[in-house]
Amino acid sequence: MNTIIPQLRKQNKLSQEELALAVGVTRQTITSIEVGKYTASLVLAYKIAKYFGKSIEEVFDFSDVEGL
Amino acid sequence: MDNFKKTLKRRNIYNICMIAVLVAAAIIIYFSFVPSNHDMGMFIIGILSGLTALLVALTLKNCFVMRNNKKLQAMHIKENDERQAMILQKTGATLLPICAFGLGIAAVTAMFFNPLISLTLISVIGFMALIKAALRLYYGRKL
């Protein structure tokens, strides 16, 4: 699953560590989400989207998910 | 974060209880078992001492973390991180079949040397399967 988290972080001048702390996960989790190795849970996706003031669909790209 | 502090306090109480039990066991073994079998007695006391030291270290670590908010938050995040939880789940799920396979090979091999060991290993596999079935049933109803 693709995401625009890296771009959003750049826009907001935010490090992975800072974002991780804000949403209550480790930096490694944010890294894994950004490179597409790990799919965030609904709650975490919501927290990240809310942190940037966006909706989940704006932050995460579900086009490559089967059955959608 | 207050809830996590309470959890750490509860863990410390549990650790202290365990330390008391281990120390009591070491004292009992020292006076009852060591005089008749010195080497084995001291070996068991050594293991108990190691476990006690580990629990003391964990308790001190928890006390130190509870006094430092940054460390407390870091520990909370580390323990509740969803990716870490998934890694643990996947590790546990993969571990059981691999262990059962290894034990199966060992049981077949042991049959050539000592049938009793083989039967013991087969019993262990059976016990593992039983636990897995019980856990599946439990989580199937819970989730």
XYZ file of N, CA and C in Angstrom:
633
model
N 0.842 -1.192 0.000
C 0.000 0.000 0.000
C 0.886 1.254 0.000
N 0.599 2.146 -0.941
C 1.390 3.377 -1.011
C 0.843 4.426 -0.048
N 1.736 5.325 0.325
C 1.321 6.389 1.245
C 2.075 7.682 0.933
N 1.459 8.792 1.307
C 2.133 10.079 1.081
C 2.706 10.627 2.394
N 2.898 9.727 3.364
C 3.427 10.173 4.670
C 4.792 10.894 4.521
N 5.740 10.356 3.712
C 7.028 11.069 3.597
C 6.870 12.513 3.113
N 5.990 12.699 2.109
C 5.753 14.058 1.594
C 5.116 14.941 2.671
N 4.155 14.386 3.370
C 3.476 15.162 4.420
C 4.464 15.542 5.524
N 5.366 14.620 5.825
C 6.370 14.910 6.865
C 7.284 16.033 6.424
N 7.676 15.962 5.133
C 8.563 17.002 4.601
C 7.881 18.374 4.662
N 6.610 18.391 4.235
C 5.845 19.651 4.252
C 5.773 20.239 5.654
N 5.611 19.348 6.617
C 5.456 19.792 8.019
C 6.780 19.821 8.783
N 7.890 19.564 8.064
C 9.235 19.519 8.666
C 9.245 18.644 9.926
N 8.837 17.421 9.703
C 8.661 16.488 10.813
C 9.542 15.265 10.582
N 10.206 14.821 11.630
C 11.009 13.602 11.490
C 10.133 12.376 11.746
N 10.656 11.221 11.369
C 9.913 9.970 11.619
C 9.720 9.775 13.125
N 10.762 10.101 13.873
C 10.729 9.944 15.331
C 9.614 10.791 15.948
N 9.510 12.035 15.467
C 8.483 12.947 16.008
C 7.073 12.448 15.680
N 6.900 11.991 14.435
C 5.589 11.472 14.041
C 5.245 10.219 14.855
N 6.261 9.360 15.000
C 6.062 8.119 15.759
C 5.616 8.424 17.187
N 6.277 9.375 17.795
C 5.951 9.765 19.167
C 4.532 10.331 19.246
N 4.172 11.113 18.229
C 2.848 11.756 18.226
C 1.711 10.735 18.100
N 1.952 9.663 17.342
C 0.873 8.688 17.133
C 1.037 7.437 18.005
N 2.100 7.428 18.816
C 2.275 6.342 19.799
C 2.772 5.019 19.249
N 3.688 5.091 18.267
C 4.334 3.862 17.781
C 5.847 4.096 17.723
N 6.585 3.043 17.356
C 8.045 3.216 17.254
C 8.408 3.800 15.887
N 9.616 4.341 15.795
C 10.081 4.920 14.528
C 10.125 3.849 13.431
N 10.489 2.628 13.830
C 10.584 1.529 12.855
C 9.228 1.253 12.192
N 8.161 1.422 12.966
C 6.815 1.187 12.404
C 6.516 2.222 11.312
N 6.857 3.481 11.602
C 6.632 4.541 10.595
C 7.466 4.248 9.349
N 8.724 3.840 9.545
C 9.599 3.508 8.408
C 8.960 2.392 7.576
N 8.508 1.329 8.252
C 7.916 0.189 7.538
C 6.664 0.591 6.762
N 5.863 1.484 7.355
C 4.646 1.942 6.655
C 5.046 2.754 5.417
N 6.038 3.610 5.595
C 6.455 4.479 4.482
C 6.999 3.685 3.296
N 7.744 2.607 3.590
C 8.308 1.825 2.475
C 7.354 0.728 2.000
N 6.198 0.626 2.643
C 5.185 -0.328 2.196
C 5.370 -1.746 2.695
N 6.239 -1.924 3.699
C 6.460 -3.274 4.227
C 5.358 -3.675 5.204
N 4.782 -2.684 5.853
C 3.775 -2.961 6.876
C 2.525 -2.129 6.612
N 1.379 -2.768 6.751
C 0.106 -2.059 6.568
C -0.415 -1.637 7.942
N -0.601 -0.340 8.095
C -1.052 0.175 9.397
C -2.465 -0.311 9.712
N -2.748 -0.470 10.991
C -4.104 -0.838 11.396
C -5.024 0.358 11.143
N -6.312 0.106 11.203
C -7.283 1.181 10.970
C -7.087 2.318 11.974
N -6.838 1.942 13.229
C -6.675 2.952 14.286
C -5.433 3.806 14.026
N -4.323 3.125 13.677
C -3.091 3.876 13.427
C -3.218 4.752 12.184
N -3.857 4.198 11.138
C -4.066 4.982 9.914
C -4.890 6.232 10.232
N -5.895 6.054 11.062
C -6.748 7.180 11.446
C -5.945 8.219 12.242
N -5.113 7.732 13.159
C -4.302 8.644 13.980
C -3.354 9.471 13.108
N -2.707 8.780 12.151
C -1.756 9.473 11.268
C -2.492 10.508 10.414
N -3.605 10.078 9.827
C -4.373 10.998 8.970
C -4.859 12.195 9.771
N -5.343 11.922 10.969
C -5.858 13.000 11.823
C -4.740 13.970 12.211
N -3.561 13.411 12.444
C -2.422 14.257 12.827
C -2.109 15.278 11.730
N -2.236 14.840 10.457
C -1.948 15.746 9.346
C -3.200 16.516 8.898
N -4.307 16.303 9.563
C -5.551 17.011 9.221
C -6.142 16.542 7.910
N -5.966 15.268 7.603
C -6.490 14.727 6.344
C -7.336 13.485 6.617
N -7.967 12.977 5.543
C -8.719 11.730 5.709
C -7.787 10.544 5.409
N -8.212 9.353 5.810
C -7.361 8.165 5.595
C -7.090 7.973 4.095
N -8.120 8.147 3.258
C -7.943 7.944 1.814
C -6.949 8.923 1.203
N -6.842 10.107 1.805
C -5.888 11.090 1.268
C -4.444 10.702 1.605
N -4.265 10.035 2.740
C -2.903 9.678 3.189
C -2.467 8.331 2.619
N -3.408 7.390 2.545
C -3.067 6.046 2.074
C -3.739 5.760 0.733
N -2.989 5.111 -0.151
C -3.507 4.772 -1.470
C -3.913 3.295 -1.473
N -5.218 3.061 -1.620
C -5.715 1.681 -1.549
C -5.899 1.056 -2.935
N -5.414 1.735 -3.976
C -5.698 1.261 -5.341
C -5.087 -0.107 -5.633
N -3.972 -0.441 -4.943
C -3.348 -1.740 -5.242
C -3.842 -2.866 -4.313
N -4.852 -2.541 -3.494
C -5.390 -3.571 -2.598
C -6.430 -4.396 -3.346
N -6.265 -5.717 -3.300
C -7.189 -6.597 -4.030
C -8.599 -6.531 -3.449
N -9.590 -6.605 -4.329
C -10.986 -6.644 -3.893
C -11.593 -5.278 -3.674
N -10.863 -4.225 -4.019
C -11.422 -2.876 -3.840
C -11.800 -2.261 -5.185
N -0.957 7.553 30.551
C 0.320 7.057 31.083
C 0.187 6.570 32.533
N -0.845 7.094 33.232
C -1.066 6.658 34.628
C -1.387 5.165 34.701
N -2.158 4.705 33.710
C -2.504 3.277 33.673
C -1.254 2.415 33.517
N -0.337 2.887 32.675
C 0.897 2.133 32.454
C 1.751 2.119 33.720
N 1.734 3.269 34.442
C 2.459 3.325 35.723
C 1.892 2.287 36.695
N 0.562 2.197 36.699
C -0.097 1.209 37.580
C 0.315 -0.209 37.172
N 0.380 -0.439 35.859
C 0.791 -1.764 35.361
C 2.203 -2.090 35.839
N 3.103 -1.105 35.744
C 4.491 -1.324 36.187
C 4.544 -1.604 37.688
N 3.718 -0.872 38.448
C 3.675 -1.088 39.900
C 3.216 -2.516 40.196
N 2.176 -2.955 39.457
C 1.661 -4.322 39.628
C 2.744 -5.338 39.292
N 3.478 -5.067 38.214
C 4.566 -5.975 37.828
C 5.623 -6.049 38.921
N 5.921 -4.896 39.513
C 6.932 -4.870 40.579
C 6.479 -5.677 41.789
N 5.194 -5.564 42.135
C 4.663 -6.339 43.271
C 4.799 -7.837 42.968
N 4.453 -8.214 41.732
C 4.573 -9.611 41.316
C 6.036 -10.058 41.390
N 6.935 -9.196 40.901
C 8.377 -9.519 40.933
C 8.867 -9.725 42.364
N 8.422 -8.833 43.259
C 8.865 -8.931 44.664
C 8.364 -10.233 45.294
N 7.120 -10.602 44.970
C 6.574 -11.880 45.473
C 7.416 -13.051 44.960
N 7.737 -12.991 43.663
C 8.540 -14.069 43.068
C 9.923 -14.135 43.711
N 10.505 -12.952 43.980
C 11.832 -12.910 44.619
C 11.750 -13.576 45.993
N 10.689 -13.258 46.744
C 10.517 -13.841 48.082
C 10.415 -15.367 47.996
N 9.635 -15.853 47.005
C 9.476 -17.303 46.829
C 10.818 -17.953 46.479
N 11.562 -17.307 45.569
C 12.852 -17.866 45.140
C 13.853 -17.909 46.293
N 13.883 -16.824 47.084
C 14.818 -16.774 48.224
C 14.442 -17.853 49.248
N 13.126 -17.986 49.496
C 12.671 -19.012 50.447
C 13.061 -20.411 49.958
N 12.861 -20.636 48.635
C 13.213 -21.942 48.055
C 14.713 -22.207 48.193
N 15.522 -21.161 47.950
C 16.985 -21.319 48.057
C 17.380 -21.673 49.491
N 16.744 -21.003 50.462
C 17.072 -21.269 51.880
C 16.682 -22.714 52.245
N 15.480 -23.120 51.814
C 15.019 -24.491 52.116
C 15.976 -25.518 51.498
N 16.349 -25.281 50.241
C 17.256 -26.224 49.557
C 18.622 -26.249 50.256
N 19.074 -25.066 50.679
C 20.394 -24.989 51.331
C 20.440 -25.845 52.598
N 19.353 -25.792 53.385
C 19.371 -26.536 54.655
C 18.899 -27.990 54.526
N 18.106 -28.295 53.474
C 17.577 -29.665 53.380
C 18.320 -30.520 52.361
N 18.743 -29.922 51.261
C 19.290 -30.712 50.148
C 20.809 -30.674 50.071
N 21.391 -29.509 50.375
C 22.855 -29.342 50.223
C 23.662 -30.305 51.100
N 23.282 -30.518 52.386
C 24.102 -31.428 53.199
C 24.206 -32.841 52.608
N 23.136 -33.335 51.960
C 23.183 -34.707 51.415
C 23.780 -34.744 50.004
N 23.538 -33.706 49.215
C 24.056 -33.693 47.836
C 24.561 -32.279 47.528
N 25.787 -32.020 47.920
C 26.344 -30.660 47.872
C 26.354 -30.066 46.470
N 26.893 -30.813 45.491
C 27.064 -30.263 44.137
C 25.721 -29.910 43.484
N 24.788 -30.860 43.538
C 23.481 -30.629 42.920
C 22.732 -29.495 43.639
N 22.820 -29.499 44.971
C 22.163 -28.469 45.777
C 22.674 -27.081 45.423
N 24.008 -26.962 45.333
C 24.589 -25.651 45.016
C 24.254 -25.230 43.575
N 24.153 -26.229 42.693
C 23.784 -25.934 41.299
C 22.374 -25.324 41.251
N 21.443 -25.949 41.989
C 20.055 -25.442 42.010
C 20.021 -24.040 42.641
N 20.792 -23.868 43.724
C 20.830 -22.548 44.377
C 21.395 -21.505 43.410
N 22.379 -21.914 42.618
C 22.953 -20.998 41.616
C 21.907 -20.546 40.616
N 21.104 -21.492 40.141
C 20.042 -21.151 39.177
C 19.027 -20.209 39.836
N 18.642 -20.530 41.065
C 17.676 -19.676 41.784
C 18.244 -18.272 41.989
N 19.556 -18.197 42.310
C 20.202 -16.885 42.517
C 20.185 -16.080 41.224
N 20.455 -16.757 40.097
C 20.435 -16.079 38.799
C 19.064 -15.512 38.491
N 18.035 -16.324 38.735
C 16.659 -15.861 38.487
C 16.311 -14.680 39.393
N 16.758 -14.771 40.656
C 16.500 -13.682 41.610
C 17.175 -12.391 41.139
N 18.430 -12.515 40.696
C 19.169 -11.333 40.216
C 18.453 -10.710 39.022
N 17.936 -11.567 38.139
C 17.216 -11.080 36.953
C 15.958 -10.302 37.370
N 15.224 -10.870 38.313
C 13.988 -10.218 38.777
C 14.303 -8.895 39.486
N 15.395 -8.879 40.278
C 15.799 -7.640 40.963
C 16.135 -6.571 39.926
N 16.872 -6.979 38.882
C 17.252 -6.027 37.826
C 16.003 -5.474 37.130
N 15.043 -6.351 36.836
C 13.800 -5.909 36.176
C 13.013 -4.943 37.061
N 12.972 -5.267 38.361
C 12.238 -4.419 39.311
C 12.892 -3.037 39.394
N 14.231 -3.019 39.484
C 14.950 -1.733 39.556
C 14.741 -0.927 38.281
N 14.750 -1.626 37.144
C 14.535 -0.947 35.854
C 13.143 -0.290 35.831
N 12.135 -1.051 36.287
C 10.772 -0.502 36.332
C 10.701 0.728 37.239
N 11.376 0.652 38.407
C 11.385 1.792 39.348
C 12.025 3.010 38.694
N 13.139 2.778 38.000
C 13.857 3.872 37.339
C 12.989 4.492 36.249
N 12.328 3.644 35.459
C 11.486 4.126 34.350
C 10.300 4.929 34.890
N 9.729 4.485 36.024
C 8.557 5.177 36.573
C 8.865 6.611 37.009
N 10.148 6.870 37.294
C 10.521 8.220 37.745
C 10.822 9.169 36.590
N 11.004 8.601 35.396
C 11.385 9.415 34.245
C 10.279 9.335 33.180
N 9.558 10.442 32.977
C 8.410 10.441 32.077
C 8.752 10.096 30.636
N 9.932 10.582 30.183
C 10.345 10.302 28.797
C 10.571 8.814 28.593
N 11.284 8.223 29.556
C 11.577 6.782 29.470
C 10.292 5.972 29.605
N 9.388 6.479 30.447
C 8.105 5.797 30.654
C 7.310 5.768 29.345
N 7.283 6.907 28.664
C 6.557 6.988 27.396
C 7.206 6.085 26.342
N 8.556 6.110 26.320
C 9.267 5.268 25.348
C 8.974 3.788 25.589
N 8.956 3.394 26.870
C 8.683 2.001 27.209
C 7.244 1.631 26.844
N 6.327 2.566 27.114
C 4.911 2.343 26.794
C 4.729 2.139 25.293
N 5.376 3.003 24.518
C 5.276 2.904 23.056
C 5.864 1.575 22.582
N 7.028 1.233 23.129
C 7.701 -0.005 22.713
C 6.840 -1.240 23.025
N 6.193 -1.217 24.166
C 5.391 -2.380 24.568
C 4.053 -2.461 23.838
N 3.548 -1.297 23.391
C 2.229 -1.290 22.751
C 2.280 -1.059 21.247
N 3.466 -1.074 20.691
C 3.606 -0.846 19.256
C 2.946 -1.990 18.480
N 2.058 -1.626 17.530
C 1.288 -2.671 16.833
C 2.156 -3.538 15.934
N 3.232 -2.968 15.377
C 4.111 -3.769 14.523
C 4.855 -4.812 15.366
N 5.314 -4.381 16.536
C 5.993 -5.312 17.451
C 5.046 -6.450 17.849
N 3.778 -6.076 18.112
C 2.783 -7.087 18.504
C 2.582 -8.083 17.372
N 2.556 -7.571 16.135
C 2.365 -8.465 14.992
C 3.576 -9.386 14.813
N 4.776 -8.828 15.015
C 6.004 -9.641 14.910
C 5.943 -10.774 15.936
N 5.532 -10.436 17.165
C 5.434 -11.452 18.221
C 4.426 -12.538 17.857
N 3.267 -12.104 17.333
C 2.222 -13.061 16.939
C 2.723 -14.003 15.861
N 3.371 -13.413 14.849
C 3.859 -14.233 13.727
C 4.965 -15.166 14.203
N 5.834 -14.666 15.093
C 6.916 -15.506 15.619
C 6.334 -16.702 16.362
N 5.346 -16.431 17.213
C 4.712 -17.497 17.990
C 4.026 -18.509 17.100
N 3.333 -18.001 16.074
C 2.599 -18.893 15.175
C 3.552 -19.769 14.365
N 4.731 -19.226 14.011
C 5.692 -19.997 13.214
C 6.475 -20.976 14.088
N 6.719 -20.562 15.333
C 7.556 -21.349 16.240
C 6.973 -22.739 16.516
N 5.668 -22.791 16.743
C 5.035 -24.054 17.157
C 5.184 -25.173 16.125
N 4.818 -24.955 14.841
C 4.995 -26.048 13.878
C 6.450 -26.469 13.710
N 7.371 -25.482 13.760
C 8.798 -25.816 13.602
C 9.255 -26.685 14.774
N 8.860 -26.291 16.004
C 9.222 -27.069 17.199
C 8.625 -28.472 17.118
N 7.351 -28.556 16.698
C 6.683 -29.862 16.611
C 7.397 -30.747 15.591
N 7.803 -30.161 14.474
C 8.520 -30.918 13.446
C 9.857 -31.424 13.996
N 10.595 -30.511 14.666
C 11.889 -30.883 15.256
C 11.734 -31.996 16.288
N 10.709 -31.869 17.110
C 10.458 -32.890 18.141
C 10.062 -34.221 17.498
N 9.317 -34.147 16.404
C 8.910 -35.360 15.693
C 10.130 -36.111 15.162
N 11.049 -35.357 14.556
C 12.292 -35.963 14.031
C 13.071 -36.582 15.196
N 13.167 -35.817 16.303
C 13.909 -36.301 17.478
C 13.251 -37.557 18.056
N 11.907 -37.594 18.051
C 11.190 -38.761 18.592
C 11.463 -40.007 17.760
N 11.458 -39.832 16.432
C 11.726 -40.977 15.543
C 13.164 -41.468 15.745
N 14.099 -40.518 15.833
C 15.511 -40.880 16.035
C 15.704 -41.575 17.384
N 15.047 -41.040 18.401
C 15.211 -41.587 19.757
C 14.666 -42.998 19.874
N 13.689 -43.324 19.032
C 13.087 -44.666 19.066
C 14.149 -45.759 18.868
N 15.192 -45.462 18.090
C 16.256 -46.447 17.831
C 17.141 -46.667 19.064
N 17.201 -45.669 19.945
C 18.108 -45.748 21.098
C 17.369 -46.030 22.412
N 16.299 -45.226 22.654
C 15.581 -45.385 23.920
C 14.092 -45.070 23.708
N 13.256 -46.106 23.670
C 11.816 -45.879 23.413
C 11.155 -44.956 24.429
N 11.674 -44.961 25.665
C 11.084 -44.108 26.706
C 11.225 -42.620 26.351
N 12.420 -42.254 25.882
C 12.655 -40.857 25.467
C 11.730 -40.520 24.298
N 11.617 -41.444 23.370
C 10.748 -41.232 22.210
C 9.302 -40.994 22.644
N 8.837 -41.818 23.575
C 7.463 -41.653 24.062
C 7.280 -40.310 24.759
N 8.324 -39.911 25.517
C 8.272 -38.604 26.201
C 8.143 -37.478 25.182
N 8.949 -37.575 24.116
C 8.913 -36.525 23.087
C 7.554 -36.506 22.381
N 7.014 -37.685 22.122
C 5.681 -37.755 21.483
C 4.624 -37.139 22.412
N 4.783 -37.387 23.714
C 3.850 -36.787 24.685
C 3.937 -35.264 24.648
N 5.162 -34.749 24.509
C 5.354 -33.290 24.436
C 4.633 -32.731 23.210
N 4.777 -33.437 22.063
C 4.090 -32.989 20.834
C 2.569 -32.992 21.061
N 2.090 -34.049 21.704
C 0.653 -34.151 22.001
C 0.193 -33.012 22.897
N 1.004 -32.694 23.900
C 0.671 -31.605 24.820
C 0.630 -30.269 24.079
N 1.617 -30.063 23.199
C 1.654 -28.816 22.414
C 0.406 -28.698 21.536
N 0.019 -29.814 20.914
C -1.178 -29.805 20.052
C -2.428 -29.495 20.872
N -2.462 -30.064 22.084
C -3.604 -29.842 22.978
C -3.705 -28.358 23.352
N -2.549 -27.763 23.707
C -2.518 -26.344 24.079
C -2.948 -25.477 22.892
N -2.458 -25.831 21.709
C -2.812 -25.051 20.513
C -4.324 -25.116 20.266
N -4.878 -26.315 20.387
C -6.323 -26.476 20.167
C -7.117 -25.671 21.197
N -6.657 -25.718 22.455
C -7.355 -24.975 23.519
C -7.281 -23.468 23.261
N -6.096 -23.002 22.838
C -5.938 -21.564 22.571
C -6.789 -21.129 21.380
N -6.853 -21.984 20.356
C -7.691 -21.671 19.185
C -9.146 -21.527 19.588
N -9.577 -22.455 20.423
C -10.953 -22.436 20.899
C -11.214 -21.155 21.705
N -10.258 -20.836 22.594
C -10.397 -19.658 23.458
C -10.460 -18.369 22.628
N -9.490 -18.219 21.720
C -9.457 -16.979 20.931
C -10.585 -16.942 19.894
N -11.008 -18.137 19.433
C -12.141 -18.196 18.505
C -13.408 -17.661 19.143
N -13.549 -17.897 20.431
C -14.743 -17.397 21.144
C -14.570 -15.952 21.587
N -13.307 -15.622 21.941
C -13.046 -14.278 22.490
C -13.093 -13.209 21.406
N -12.523 -13.522 20.228
C -12.431 -12.489 19.179
C -13.590 -12.594 18.176
